[in-house]
Every structure is written in C-alpha cells, then in structure tokens.
CSV table of C-alpha atoms and ligand atoms in Angstrom, one decimal:
chain,number,residue,atom,x,y,z
A,22,UNK,CA,-16.0,23.4,-28.5
A,23,UNK,CA,-14.8,20.0,-28.8
A,24,UNK,CA,-13.1,18.8,-26.1
A,25,UNK,CA,-11.6,15.6,-24.6
A,26,UNK,CA,-10.0,15.4,-21.0
A,27,UNK,CA,-7.1,12.6,-20.8
A,28,UNK,CA,-7.3,11.4,-17.7
A,29,UNK,CA,-10.3,11.3,-15.7
A,30,UNK,CA,-9.0,11.7,-12.2
A,31,UNK,CA,-10.0,14.7,-9.8
A,32,UNK,CA,-8.7,17.4,-12.1
A,33,UNK,CA,-9.5,15.7,-15.5
A,34,UNK,CA,-13.4,15.0,-14.2
A,35,UNK,CA,-14.1,18.3,-12.4
A,36,UNK,CA,-12.5,20.0,-15.0
A,37,UNK,CA,-14.4,18.4,-18.0
A,38,UNK,CA,-17.6,18.6,-15.8
A,39,UNK,CA,-17.7,22.0,-15.8
A,40,UNK,CA,-16.6,22.8,-19.3
A,41,UNK,CA,-19.8,20.5,-20.2
A,42,UNK,CA,-21.7,22.6,-18.2
A,43,UNK,CA,-20.6,25.7,-20.0
A,44,UNK,CA,-21.9,24.5,-23.0
A,45,UNK,CA,-18.8,22.3,-24.3
A,46,UNK,CA,-19.1,18.9,-26.0
A,47,UNK,CA,-16.4,16.8,-23.8
A,48,UNK,CA,-15.4,13.7,-23.6
A,49,UNK,CA,-13.3,12.5,-20.9
A,50,UNK,CA,-11.4,9.6,-21.4
A,51,UNK,CA,-9.3,7.2,-19.3
A,52,UNK,CA,-7.3,3.8,-19.8
A,53,UNK,CA,-8.8,2.6,-16.6
A,54,UNK,CA,-12.0,1.3,-18.3
A,55,UNK,CA,-14.0,-0.3,-15.2
A,56,UNK,CA,-13.7,3.8,-13.8
A,57,UNK,CA,-15.0,4.8,-17.6
A,58,UNK,CA,-17.5,1.5,-17.1
A,59,UNK,CA,-18.7,3.0,-13.7
A,60,UNK,CA,-19.0,6.4,-15.3
A,61,UNK,CA,-21.2,5.4,-17.8
A,62,UNK,CA,-23.4,3.8,-15.3
A,63,UNK,CA,-24.0,7.0,-13.2
A,64,UNK,CA,-21.7,6.3,-10.8
A,65,UNK,CA,-18.8,8.9,-9.8
A,66,UNK,CA,-15.3,7.6,-8.6
A,67,UNK,CA,-14.6,10.3,-6.0
A,68,UNK,CA,-16.4,12.2,-3.5
A,69,UNK,CA,-16.8,16.1,-4.2
A,70,UNK,CA,-19.8,18.1,-3.2
A,71,UNK,CA,-22.0,19.4,-6.3
A,72,UNK,CA,-20.0,17.5,-8.9
A,73,UNK,CA,-22.3,14.3,-9.2
A,74,UNK,CA,-25.2,16.6,-10.2
A,75,UNK,CA,-23.0,18.1,-12.6
A,76,UNK,CA,-22.0,15.1,-14.2
A,77,UNK,CA,-25.5,13.1,-14.1
A,78,UNK,CA,-27.6,16.5,-16.1
A,79,UNK,CA,-24.6,16.8,-18.9
A,80,UNK,CA,-24.2,13.1,-19.1
A,81,UNK,CA,-28.1,13.3,-19.8
A,82,UNK,CA,-27.8,16.2,-22.1
A,83,UNK,CA,-25.1,14.2,-24.5
A,84,UNK,CA,-22.6,17.0,-23.5
A,85,UNK,CA,-20.4,14.7,-21.6
A,86,UNK,CA,-19.4,11.4,-22.4
A,87,UNK,CA,-17.1,8.8,-21.0
A,88,UNK,CA,-14.7,6.5,-23.1
A,89,UNK,CA,-11.9,4.3,-22.8
A,90,UNK,CA,-11.0,4.9,-26.5
A,91,UNK,CA,-8.6,7.8,-25.9
A,92,UNK,CA,-7.1,7.6,-29.4
A,93,UNK,CA,-10.9,8.3,-30.9
A,94,UNK,CA,-11.5,11.1,-28.3
A,95,UNK,CA,-8.2,12.8,-29.3
A,96,UNK,CA,-9.3,12.3,-33.2
A,97,UNK,CA,-12.4,14.1,-32.4
A,98,UNK,CA,-11.8,16.6,-30.2
A,99,UNK,CA,-10.0,20.2,-31.2
A,100,UNK,CA,-8.7,21.0,-27.7
A,101,UNK,CA,-6.5,18.3,-25.8
A,102,UNK,CA,-6.7,18.7,-22.1
A,103,UNK,CA,-3.7,16.3,-20.4
A,104,UNK,CA,-5.3,15.4,-16.9
A,105,UNK,CA,-3.0,12.6,-15.8
A,106,UNK,CA,-1.2,12.1,-12.2
A,107,UNK,CA,2.5,13.1,-11.8
A,108,UNK,CA,3.1,10.9,-8.6
A,109,UNK,CA,6.6,11.9,-6.4
A,110,UNK,CA,9.2,9.4,-7.3
A,111,UNK,CA,10.3,8.2,-3.8
A,112,UNK,CA,13.6,8.0,-4.5
A,113,UNK,CA,14.1,11.2,-6.3
A,114,UNK,CA,11.4,13.5,-4.9
A,115,UNK,CA,10.8,14.6,-8.6
A,116,UNK,CA,7.7,14.4,-10.6
A,117,UNK,CA,7.0,11.2,-12.5
A,118,UNK,CA,6.3,12.2,-15.9
A,119,UNK,CA,5.8,8.8,-17.4
A,120,UNK,CA,1.9,9.3,-17.6
A,121,UNK,CA,2.2,12.6,-19.2
A,122,UNK,CA,4.7,11.4,-21.8
A,123,UNK,CA,3.0,8.2,-22.8
A,124,UNK,CA,-0.2,10.6,-23.3
A,125,UNK,CA,1.9,12.5,-25.7
A,126,UNK,CA,2.6,9.8,-27.8
A,127,UNK,CA,-0.5,8.7,-28.2
A,128,UNK,CA,-2.0,12.5,-29.3
A,129,UNK,CA,1.4,12.4,-31.8
A,130,UNK,CA,-0.5,9.4,-33.5
A,131,UNK,CA,-3.7,10.8,-33.4
A,132,UNK,CA,-3.2,14.2,-34.8
A,133,UNK,CA,-5.8,14.2,-37.8
A,134,UNK,CA,-6.0,18.1,-37.6
A,135,UNK,CA,-4.9,21.2,-35.9
A,136,UNK,CA,-5.8,20.9,-32.0
A,137,UNK,CA,-4.6,23.0,-28.6
A,138,UNK,CA,-2.8,20.4,-26.3
A,139,UNK,CA,-3.1,21.8,-22.8
A,140,UNK,CA,-1.1,20.6,-20.0
A,141,UNK,CA,-3.2,20.4,-16.9
A,142,UNK,CA,-1.0,18.0,-14.9
A,143,UNK,CA,1.2,19.4,-12.4
A,144,UNK,CA,4.3,19.3,-13.7
A,145,UNK,CA,8.2,21.0,-13.6
A,146,UNK,CA,9.3,23.5,-15.7
A,147,UNK,CA,10.1,22.6,-19.0
A,148,UNK,CA,7.8,19.7,-19.5
A,149,UNK,CA,5.8,21.6,-22.2
A,150,UNK,CA,9.0,22.1,-23.9
A,151,UNK,CA,9.3,18.2,-23.5
A,152,UNK,CA,5.7,17.3,-24.7
A,153,UNK,CA,6.2,19.6,-28.1
A,154,UNK,CA,9.3,17.8,-28.7
A,155,UNK,CA,7.5,14.4,-28.7
A,156,UNK,CA,5.0,15.8,-30.8
A,157,UNK,CA,7.0,17.6,-33.3
A,158,UNK,CA,7.7,15.3,-36.6
A,159,UNK,CA,7.4,16.4,-40.2
A,160,UNK,CA,3.8,15.1,-40.1
A,161,UNK,CA,2.6,17.1,-37.8
A,162,UNK,CA,4.1,20.4,-38.4
A,163,UNK,CA,1.5,23.4,-37.4
A,164,UNK,CA,-0.8,20.8,-36.4
A,165,UNK,CA,-0.7,21.6,-32.8
A,166,UNK,CA,0.5,24.1,-30.1
A,167,UNK,CA,1.2,22.7,-26.6
A,168,UNK,CA,0.4,25.0,-24.1
A,169,UNK,CA,0.0,25.0,-19.9
A,170,UNK,CA,-3.0,25.8,-18.2
A,171,UNK,CA,-2.6,24.7,-14.6
A,172,UNK,CA,-5.5,24.0,-12.1
A,173,UNK,CA,-6.0,26.0,-8.8
A,174,UNK,CA,-8.8,23.3,-7.6
A,175,UNK,CA,-9.1,22.9,-4.0
A,176,UNK,CA,-10.5,19.6,-3.2
A,177,UNK,CA,-13.9,20.1,-1.3
A,178,UNK,CA,-14.2,23.4,-3.4
A,179,UNK,CA,-13.2,22.2,-6.8
A,180,UNK,CA,-16.9,23.4,-8.5
A,181,UNK,CA,-17.0,27.0,-6.6
A,182,UNK,CA,-13.0,26.8,-7.4
A,183,UNK,CA,-13.8,25.9,-11.3
A,184,UNK,CA,-16.7,28.4,-11.6
A,185,UNK,CA,-15.6,30.9,-10.0
A,186,UNK,CA,-11.7,31.5,-10.6
A,187,UNK,CA,-9.1,34.0,-8.8
A,188,UNK,CA,-7.9,33.6,-11.8
A,189,UNK,CA,-7.2,31.7,-15.3
A,190,UNK,CA,-3.7,30.9,-16.0
A,191,UNK,CA,-2.8,30.4,-19.8
A,192,UNK,CA,1.0,29.7,-20.7
A,193,UNK,CA,1.4,30.5,-24.4
A,194,UNK,CA,3.1,32.8,-26.7
A,195,UNK,CA,1.4,32.1,-29.9
A,196,UNK,CA,-1.9,33.7,-30.7
A,197,UNK,CA,-3.9,31.0,-32.0
A,198,UNK,CA,-4.2,28.9,-29.1
A,199,UNK,CA,-4.5,31.8,-26.5
A,200,UNK,CA,-7.3,33.4,-28.6
A,201,UNK,CA,-8.8,29.7,-28.5
A,202,UNK,CA,-8.3,29.3,-24.7
A,203,UNK,CA,-9.8,32.9,-24.0
A,204,UNK,CA,-12.6,32.0,-25.9
A,205,UNK,CA,-13.1,28.5,-24.1
A,206,UNK,CA,-12.9,30.4,-20.6
A,207,UNK,CA,-14.6,33.3,-21.9
A,208,UNK,CA,-18.1,32.6,-19.7
A,209,UNK,CA,-16.4,32.5,-16.4
A,210,UNK,CA,-14.0,35.4,-17.0
A,211,UNK,CA,-16.1,37.9,-18.6
A,212,UNK,CA,-16.8,39.8,-15.9
A,213,UNK,CA,-13.6,40.1,-14.6
A,214,UNK,CA,-9.8,40.6,-15.6
A,215,UNK,CA,-8.9,37.5,-14.4
A,216,UNK,CA,-7.3,35.8,-17.5
A,217,UNK,CA,-3.8,35.8,-17.3
A,218,UNK,CA,-1.8,34.7,-20.5
A,219,UNK,CA,2.1,34.6,-19.8
A,220,UNK,CA,4.6,32.3,-21.1
A,221,UNK,CA,4.4,28.2,-21.0
A,222,UNK,CA,7.6,27.9,-18.7
A,223,UNK,CA,6.3,30.8,-16.5
A,224,UNK,CA,2.6,29.1,-16.3
A,225,UNK,CA,4.4,26.1,-15.4
A,226,UNK,CA,6.1,27.5,-12.8
A,227,UNK,CA,3.3,29.5,-11.0
A,228,UNK,CA,1.4,26.4,-9.9
A,229,UNK,CA,4.0,25.4,-7.9
A,230,UNK,CA,5.0,28.9,-6.6
A,231,UNK,CA,1.5,28.8,-5.6
A,232,UNK,CA,1.1,26.0,-3.8
A,233,UNK,CA,4.7,26.2,-2.1
A,234,UNK,CA,3.3,29.9,-0.7
A,235,UNK,CA,0.5,29.0,0.2
A,236,UNK,CA,2.4,25.7,2.3
A,237,UNK,CA,4.9,28.5,3.6
A,238,UNK,CA,1.9,30.7,5.0
A,239,UNK,CA,0.5,27.3,6.6
A,240,UNK,CA,4.0,26.3,8.0
A,241,UNK,CA,4.2,30.2,9.2
A,242,UNK,CA,1.6,30.3,11.4
A,243,UNK,CA,2.0,26.8,12.5
A,244,UNK,CA,5.2,27.9,14.1
A,245,UNK,CA,3.9,31.2,15.5
A,246,UNK,CA,1.2,28.9,17.1
A,247,UNK,CA,4.0,26.5,18.7
A,248,UNK,CA,5.5,30.2,20.1
A,249,UNK,CA,2.1,31.2,21.4
A,250,UNK,CA,1.6,28.3,23.1
A,251,UNK,CA,4.6,29.2,25.3
A,252,UNK,CA,3.4,32.6,26.1
A,253,UNK,CA,-0.4,32.2,26.5
A,254,UNK,CA,-1.6,34.4,23.4
A,255,UNK,CA,-4.2,32.7,21.3
A,256,UNK,CA,-2.9,32.5,17.7
A,257,UNK,CA,-6.5,32.8,16.4
A,258,UNK,CA,-6.0,36.1,17.3
A,259,UNK,CA,-2.5,36.7,15.7
A,260,UNK,CA,-4.0,35.1,12.5
A,261,UNK,CA,-7.0,37.8,12.8
A,262,UNK,CA,-4.4,40.8,13.2
A,263,UNK,CA,-2.0,39.7,10.4
A,264,UNK,CA,-4.8,38.9,8.3
A,265,UNK,CA,-6.4,42.4,8.0
A,266,UNK,CA,-3.4,43.8,6.3
A,267,UNK,CA,-4.3,43.4,2.9
A,268,UNK,CA,-0.7,42.8,1.8
A,269,UNK,CA,-0.8,39.4,4.0
A,270,UNK,CA,-4.6,38.6,3.9
A,271,UNK,CA,-6.3,36.4,6.4
A,272,UNK,CA,-6.7,33.0,4.1
A,273,UNK,CA,-4.3,30.2,4.8
A,274,UNK,CA,-3.4,31.1,8.1
A,275,UNK,CA,-5.1,28.5,10.5
A,276,UNK,CA,-2.8,26.6,12.7
A,277,UNK,CA,-3.2,22.9,12.6
A,278,UNK,CA,-2.2,19.4,12.5
A,279,UNK,CA,0.2,20.5,9.1
A,280,UNK,CA,-0.5,20.3,5.8
A,281,UNK,CA,-1.5,17.1,3.8
A,282,UNK,CA,-3.6,16.1,0.7
A,283,UNK,CA,-2.1,15.0,-2.6
A,284,UNK,CA,-0.4,18.5,-3.7
A,285,UNK,CA,1.1,20.7,-1.0
A,286,UNK,CA,3.6,17.7,0.0
A,287,UNK,CA,4.3,16.2,-3.3
A,288,UNK,CA,4.7,20.0,-5.1
A,289,UNK,CA,6.8,21.0,-3.0
A,290,UNK,CA,9.0,18.0,-2.8
A,291,UNK,CA,9.0,18.3,-6.5
A,292,UNK,CA,9.8,22.5,-6.7
A,293,UNK,CA,12.7,21.8,-4.9
A,294,UNK,CA,14.2,18.9,-7.1
A,295,UNK,CA,13.6,21.6,-10.1
A,296,UNK,CA,15.4,24.0,-8.1
A,297,UNK,CA,18.5,21.6,-7.5
A,298,UNK,CA,18.5,20.8,-11.4
A,299,UNK,CA,18.9,24.4,-12.4
A,300,UNK,CA,21.3,25.2,-9.2
A,301,UNK,CA,19.3,27.2,-6.6
A,302,UNK,CA,19.1,27.2,-3.2
A,303,UNK,CA,14.7,27.4,-2.3
A,304,UNK,CA,16.0,27.3,1.4
A,305,UNK,CA,12.5,28.7,2.5
A,306,UNK,CA,10.8,25.9,0.6
A,307,UNK,CA,13.6,23.2,2.1
A,308,UNK,CA,12.5,24.5,5.7
A,309,UNK,CA,9.0,24.5,5.2
A,310,UNK,CA,9.1,20.9,4.1
A,311,UNK,CA,10.9,20.0,7.3
A,312,UNK,CA,8.5,22.3,9.6
A,313,UNK,CA,6.0,20.4,8.3
A,314,UNK,CA,7.2,16.9,8.8
A,315,UNK,CA,8.5,17.6,12.4
A,316,UNK,CA,4.8,19.0,13.2
A,317,UNK,CA,3.7,15.5,13.8
A,318,UNK,CA,6.3,15.1,16.7
A,319,UNK,CA,5.4,18.5,18.3
A,320,UNK,CA,1.6,17.1,18.3
A,321,UNK,CA,2.6,14.0,20.2
A,322,UNK,CA,4.6,15.6,22.7
A,323,UNK,CA,1.9,17.8,23.3
A,324,UNK,CA,-0.3,14.8,23.7
A,325,UNK,CA,2.0,13.2,25.8
A,326,UNK,CA,2.2,16.7,27.8
A,327,UNK,CA,-1.8,17.0,28.1
A,328,UNK,CA,-2.3,13.4,29.1
A,329,UNK,CA,0.7,13.6,31.7
A,330,UNK,CA,2.8,10.9,30.0
A,331,UNK,CA,-0.2,8.6,30.4
A,332,UNK,CA,-1.2,6.9,27.5
A,333,UNK,CA,-1.1,3.5,28.2
A,334,UNK,CA,-4.6,1.5,27.7
A,335,UNK,CA,-6.2,5.1,27.5
A,336,UNK,CA,-9.0,5.7,25.3
A,337,UNK,CA,-8.4,8.0,22.3
A,338,UNK,CA,-11.4,9.0,20.1
A,339,UNK,CA,-10.2,10.6,16.9
A,340,UNK,CA,-12.4,12.5,15.0
A,341,UNK,CA,-12.1,12.6,10.9
A,342,UNK,CA,-9.1,10.9,9.2
A,343,UNK,CA,-9.3,12.7,5.6
A,344,UNK,CA,-6.7,15.6,5.6
A,345,UNK,CA,-9.4,18.4,5.4
A,346,UNK,CA,-13.0,18.3,5.6
A,347,UNK,CA,-15.2,18.2,2.5
A,348,UNK,CA,-13.1,15.0,1.0
A,349,UNK,CA,-12.9,11.6,1.3
A,350,UNK,CA,-9.3,11.8,0.4
A,351,UNK,CA,-6.5,10.4,3.3
A,352,UNK,CA,-3.4,10.8,1.0
A,353,UNK,CA,-0.7,12.7,3.5
A,354,UNK,CA,-3.3,13.0,6.3
A,355,UNK,CA,-1.5,13.8,9.6
A,356,UNK,CA,-4.1,11.5,10.8
A,357,UNK,CA,-2.0,8.8,9.1
A,358,UNK,CA,1.3,9.2,11.4
A,359,UNK,CA,-0.6,10.5,14.5
A,360,UNK,CA,-2.5,7.7,15.1
A,361,UNK,CA,0.1,4.6,14.9
A,362,UNK,CA,2.2,7.3,16.8
A,363,UNK,CA,-0.6,7.1,19.5
A,364,UNK,CA,-1.2,3.5,19.3
A,365,UNK,CA,2.6,2.8,19.5
A,366,UNK,CA,2.8,4.5,23.1
A,367,UNK,CA,-0.4,2.2,24.3
A,368,UNK,CA,-3.5,4.0,23.6
A,369,UNK,CA,-6.6,2.3,22.4
A,370,UNK,CA,-7.8,4.2,19.6
A,371,UNK,CA,-11.3,4.8,18.2
A,372,UNK,CA,-11.5,6.8,15.1
A,373,UNK,CA,-14.2,8.2,13.3
A,374,UNK,CA,-14.8,9.9,9.9
A,375,UNK,CA,-18.4,11.6,8.1
A,376,UNK,CA,-17.3,10.3,4.9
A,377,UNK,CA,-17.3,6.5,6.6
A,378,UNK,CA,-13.8,6.5,5.5
A,379,UNK,CA,-11.9,3.1,6.9
A,380,UNK,CA,-8.4,3.0,6.5
A,381,UNK,CA,-6.9,-0.1,6.8
A,382,UNK,CA,-4.4,0.3,10.0
A,383,UNK,CA,-3.6,-3.4,10.6
A,384,UNK,CA,-3.5,-3.1,14.5
A,385,UNK,CA,-6.1,-4.7,16.6
A,386,UNK,CA,-5.5,-1.4,19.0
A,387,UNK,CA,-7.2,1.1,16.1
A,388,UNK,CA,-10.9,0.6,15.8
A,389,UNK,CA,-13.1,2.3,13.2
A,390,UNK,CA,-16.5,3.7,14.7
A,391,UNK,CA,-19.5,4.3,12.8
A,392,UNK,CA,-20.3,7.5,14.4
A,393,UNK,CA,-19.2,10.4,16.7
A,394,UNK,CA,-21.3,8.8,19.3
A,395,UNK,CA,-19.6,5.5,19.2
A,396,UNK,CA,-16.0,6.8,19.1
A,397,UNK,CA,-16.3,9.0,22.0
A,398,UNK,CA,-18.1,7.2,24.7
A,399,UNK,CA,-16.0,6.8,27.8
A,400,UNK,CA,-13.3,8.0,26.1
A,401,UNK,CA,-10.0,9.8,28.1
A,402,UNK,CA,-8.9,12.3,25.7
A,403,UNK,CA,-11.1,13.2,22.5
A,404,UNK,CA,-9.0,14.2,19.3
A,405,UNK,CA,-10.5,16.7,16.6
A,406,UNK,CA,-8.3,16.2,13.8
A,407,UNK,CA,-10.4,17.3,10.8
A,408,UNK,CA,-13.1,20.4,10.4
A,409,UNK,CA,-16.3,18.8,9.5
A,410,UNK,CA,-19.3,21.0,10.4
A,411,UNK,CA,-20.7,18.1,12.4
A,412,UNK,CA,-17.6,18.3,14.9
A,413,UNK,CA,-18.4,21.9,15.3
A,414,UNK,CA,-21.1,21.9,17.9
A,415,UNK,CA,-20.7,18.7,19.7
A,416,UNK,CA,-22.2,18.1,23.2
A,417,UNK,CA,-19.3,16.4,24.8
A,418,UNK,CA,-20.1,15.7,28.5
A,419,UNK,CA,-23.1,13.9,26.9
A,420,UNK,CA,-21.2,12.1,24.2
A,421,UNK,CA,-18.3,10.8,26.8
A,422,UNK,CA,-20.3,10.0,29.7
A,423,UNK,CA,-17.7,10.1,31.9
A,424,UNK,CA,-15.7,12.4,34.3
A,425,UNK,CA,-12.4,14.0,33.4
A,426,UNK,CA,-11.8,13.4,29.7
A,427,UNK,CA,-10.2,15.9,28.0
A,428,UNK,CA,-10.3,17.3,24.4
A,429,UNK,CA,-7.5,18.2,22.0
A,430,UNK,CA,-8.9,20.3,19.1
A,431,UNK,CA,-6.2,20.7,16.1
A,432,UNK,CA,-8.4,22.9,14.0
A,433,UNK,CA,-8.9,25.5,16.9
A,434,UNK,CA,-13.0,24.9,16.4
A,435,UNK,CA,-14.4,25.9,19.6
A,436,UNK,CA,-13.9,29.2,21.8
A,437,UNK,CA,-11.4,28.4,24.4
A,438,UNK,CA,-13.2,30.8,27.3
A,439,UNK,CA,-16.6,29.2,26.4
A,440,UNK,CA,-15.0,25.7,26.8
A,441,UNK,CA,-13.4,27.0,30.3
A,442,UNK,CA,-16.3,28.4,31.8
A,443,UNK,CA,-18.3,25.1,30.7
A,444,UNK,CA,-15.6,23.3,32.6
A,445,UNK,CA,-14.0,21.3,30.0
A,446,UNK,CA,-10.6,20.1,29.8
A,447,UNK,CA,-9.8,21.7,26.6
A,448,UNK,CA,-6.6,22.2,24.3
A,449,UNK,CA,-6.1,23.6,21.4
A,450,UNK,CA,-3.3,24.8,18.6
A,451,UNK,CA,-1.6,28.1,19.6
A,452,UNK,CA,-2.7,29.1,22.9
B,25,UGA,C1,-4.4,23.0,-2.6
B,25,UGA,C2,-4.2,24.3,-3.6
B,25,UGA,O1,-5.2,24.9,-2.5
B,25,UGA,C3,-5.4,24.2,-4.9
B,25,UGA,O2,-5.2,25.7,-5.2
B,25,UGA,C4,-5.1,23.1,-5.7
B,25,UGA,O3,-5.1,23.5,-6.9
B,25,UGA,C5,-4.4,22.1,-5.3
B,25,UGA,O4,-3.7,21.7,-3.9
B,25,UGA,C6,-3.6,21.4,-6.4
B,25,UGA,O5,-2.5,21.6,-6.6
B,25,UGA,O6,-4.5,20.3,-7.0
B,25,UGA,P1,-6.1,21.1,-1.6
B,25,UGA,O7,-4.8,20.2,-1.5
B,25,UGA,O8,-7.5,20.1,-2.0
B,25,UGA,O9,-5.8,22.4,-2.6
B,25,UGA,O10,-6.6,21.6,-0.3
B,25,UGA,P2,-6.2,23.1,0.3
B,25,UGA,O11,-7.5,23.3,0.6
B,25,UGA,O12,-5.0,23.9,0.1
B,25,UGA,O13,-5.2,22.4,1.9
B,25,UGA,C7,-4.1,21.9,1.6
B,25,UGA,C8,-3.4,21.5,3.5
B,25,UGA,O14,-3.4,22.7,4.2
B,25,UGA,C9,-4.7,21.0,4.0
B,25,UGA,O15,-4.0,19.7,4.9
B,25,UGA,C10,-5.1,21.5,4.9
B,25,UGA,O16,-5.8,21.3,6.3
B,25,UGA,C11,-4.2,22.4,5.5
B,25,UGA,N1,-4.6,24.2,5.5
B,25,UGA,C12,-5.4,24.7,4.8
B,25,UGA,C13,-4.1,24.6,7.0
B,25,UGA,O17,-3.7,23.9,7.6
B,25,UGA,N2,-4.7,25.7,7.4
B,25,UGA,C14,-5.0,26.5,6.3
B,25,UGA,O18,-5.5,27.6,6.9
B,25,UGA,C15,-5.5,26.4,5.5
C-alpha cells in the first residue's frame, strides 16, 4: 500500500519505518526540511533501540522515503497518517491542535483521489469530527474517510510495541476504510484477535483513558509505597502479591520517582480539560495529577531525612536524568525538578546519563560527568534515578572510595537485604 506519514517525530518515524518493514511504500514527510535532509543522509534524529537498522534497510531498498514536499506526498498516497504533535497549552491545559488542523487543510487541497485519512496524533474526543468538517467540501465528496488509529508505543520499546501490539484500535463506522486498515495491519494481527474496530470517538477516548489508567496504577503504587515506608513493609512484595491477581496484573506497578515523559503528564491534563468541557468530574484523574506532582516534595523530604538535613556542600551523584531507561528523552523527567531542588538546599550535584544527555541546568553547582565512576567518586549520596541496565550491578564501595556514603535507589534495583549484609547505607522507595 502507498502510505504517507505527516509528521516525522517519534510516532510518525517509528510507525512509518515499521509499515515499510511490513512491505508497504512509505513516505515520511515533515515541514522541517533540516530533519528530512538528515534522514535522507542516513541520520536518525531520535534514539530508539532498533529503529536505525529498520530505517536504513528500508531506505536502501526504496520502500521508505523522506520528503519535505507534503502536498506531493499526500497526492502520491492512499493512506495518510496524521502524526503531528499536540502539546499542552500551558494556560488552558488543553491539547493544542493547530498542527493537526493545518495538516487537515493541506490534505483538503491535495485530495486527488479517494484516501483514508488516519489520525494517529493523540487528540481530544471529537477532533476527528472537526478534521472531517475541514475536508468536507463539495469537490471532496466521497473522496475520503477520516478515522482514528491511536498509538500505544512506549519509548524505548516502540519497535516491539508496533510489531507485536496488545491491540490495534481503529475508530470508524464505515466499511471501506475499516477493510483497508485491517488489510494494512494484517501481517501483525493475523494470528490473534487483536484488531479492535469501534467508533471514531471511542478510539480517541481509548487512547486517553488507557494512559490515564496506567498513570493511576503508578500513582496508586507510589502512594502505597509511602505507607510501606512508615510500617516497614517492602512495596515490591505488595506489587508482586497484587500483580498475581490477573484482574490487576503486575505491569505498571513499579513504585518510583513518579511518572514523567511526553505522554502521561500531557494526556492526563488533556483528559481533564475534555471532561471539564463536557461537564464531567474525573476526580480520580485529578487526584492522580496532584499525587504525581506532590511526589517530588516527598522524595526531597526523604533525602533530607536520609542525610539528616545536612545537604550543604555534600556531593550528590545523580545517576540517570531521562524520564525512564531506553530513551534520551528528558521531557517531564522527575530529575528536572529533583536536581534543582537539591542544589537549592546547598548540595553539589554531579550527574551522569548513559545517553550522554547533557541538560543545561545553568548552575555552577550542577556538573555533568561522562561516566558513573566520575560521578560517584567521593560521593556522600548516590541517587539512582533511572533504571538503566548499567546501574543494576554497581560495585559501590569501589566506585565511591570513601566511608559512610549513602545510596538512595528510586527504582528499587537492588536487594535490600543483600545491600544491608554488604554493610552499605542503602535506602530505596517503599521500605
Ligand atoms: C506511554 C504508554 O505506555 C504508551 O502505551 C503510549 O503510547 C505512550 O505513553 C504515548 O502516549 O505515546 P511512555 O511515555 O513512552 O509510554 O513510557 P512508559 O513506559 O509508559 O512510562 C511512563 C512513565 O511511567 C515513566 O516515567 C516511567 O518511569 C513510569 N513508570 C512506568 C513507573 O514509574 N512505574 C511503572 O511501573 C511503569
């Protein structure tokens, strides 16, 4: 099939590359001509395990093309995926849809034959109706269907999530685009019953409800972890014991520094503003957002307690700044609030991230280090913020080379009892 992805960001590039891997002819297009030029020169602008190989292979075979001529890309394709950003409007907390609508206007001008217009951007319910309205001129009659096909890709696991999905959700009440989409996804759904066709509005809401539910699960276990810390119970046992119940499931029950990234914070807020618009009280989602934003304060209080309120001039080694492992993304990472808060309390902060991510904190007391070793030498406190594999088996005594240092593990990577029997001052979440 001839496909065009408009927007070559995370979703557009990963999905486009995977569709070409499945044998389709794909054009990834973007108004950012620099990005397109880089891609045409073999440079993949995002860090995602496995993506570069797929891009290179299919680009060389001519199945994957990159173009900044969006109009021509639309004309040449039968299925158009809208994959542009929907950032949160800081004043209203609503998803900003200007990029989605401007793509819709561009498609309107270039409908040279019947096309399926697939919205993959995360958009509030009824956005599909509005896209349809933009396209609906007398000239364009019967030349298109607007459908919703939300993405469920996790950063760092996106290729696997795309090729082995839990489900493919397609929102349309019309047979013609539904058949086309089923055919497109056939190679990855044929052995399972994972294709779910529903209405366009339902598909739009499934995306937000799923992210909000996962954010709720995380906040729930984080609050249970707070309780565990008071009564000497290990939250890992609680997650394991709960997760064995198939109705609950063990995934997304890892307590930690709070959820971050470009999706959960944005989508929970956008869902609330949709609810407000339709005069519905989503009190649980509201509480989850508050609980997650309060987490920073709780963690700082715990650090103060661990350090007996003596942070001034102490060397703190901060391991990992991205919002989770397997990505170079720092958006809404808890590190971005924790690091400045610690420095405000007088600490000297040395941080390291396996991606080499150097975030400009603009403070002389925050130093970027190029290895765990450099960050940890002579440390008073090591904070493990991200669950990168290379932080999972550290020889702390050798790394620090100084007595009485402390470790605060925000990802519960180490066995509490082993660390204690090794006589390390080890603290972690939920115990
Ligand atoms: C999330 C969803 O998992 C995807 O299904 C969805 O497609 C994507 O958002 C999106 O809307 O585009 P992502 O933001 O890449 O994916 O990352 P997750 O793996 O879901 O993690 C989100 C945050 O929750 C991270 O900060 C992570 O550290 C935290 N988390 C996750 C926990 O604290 N505990 C857990 O048990 C799981």
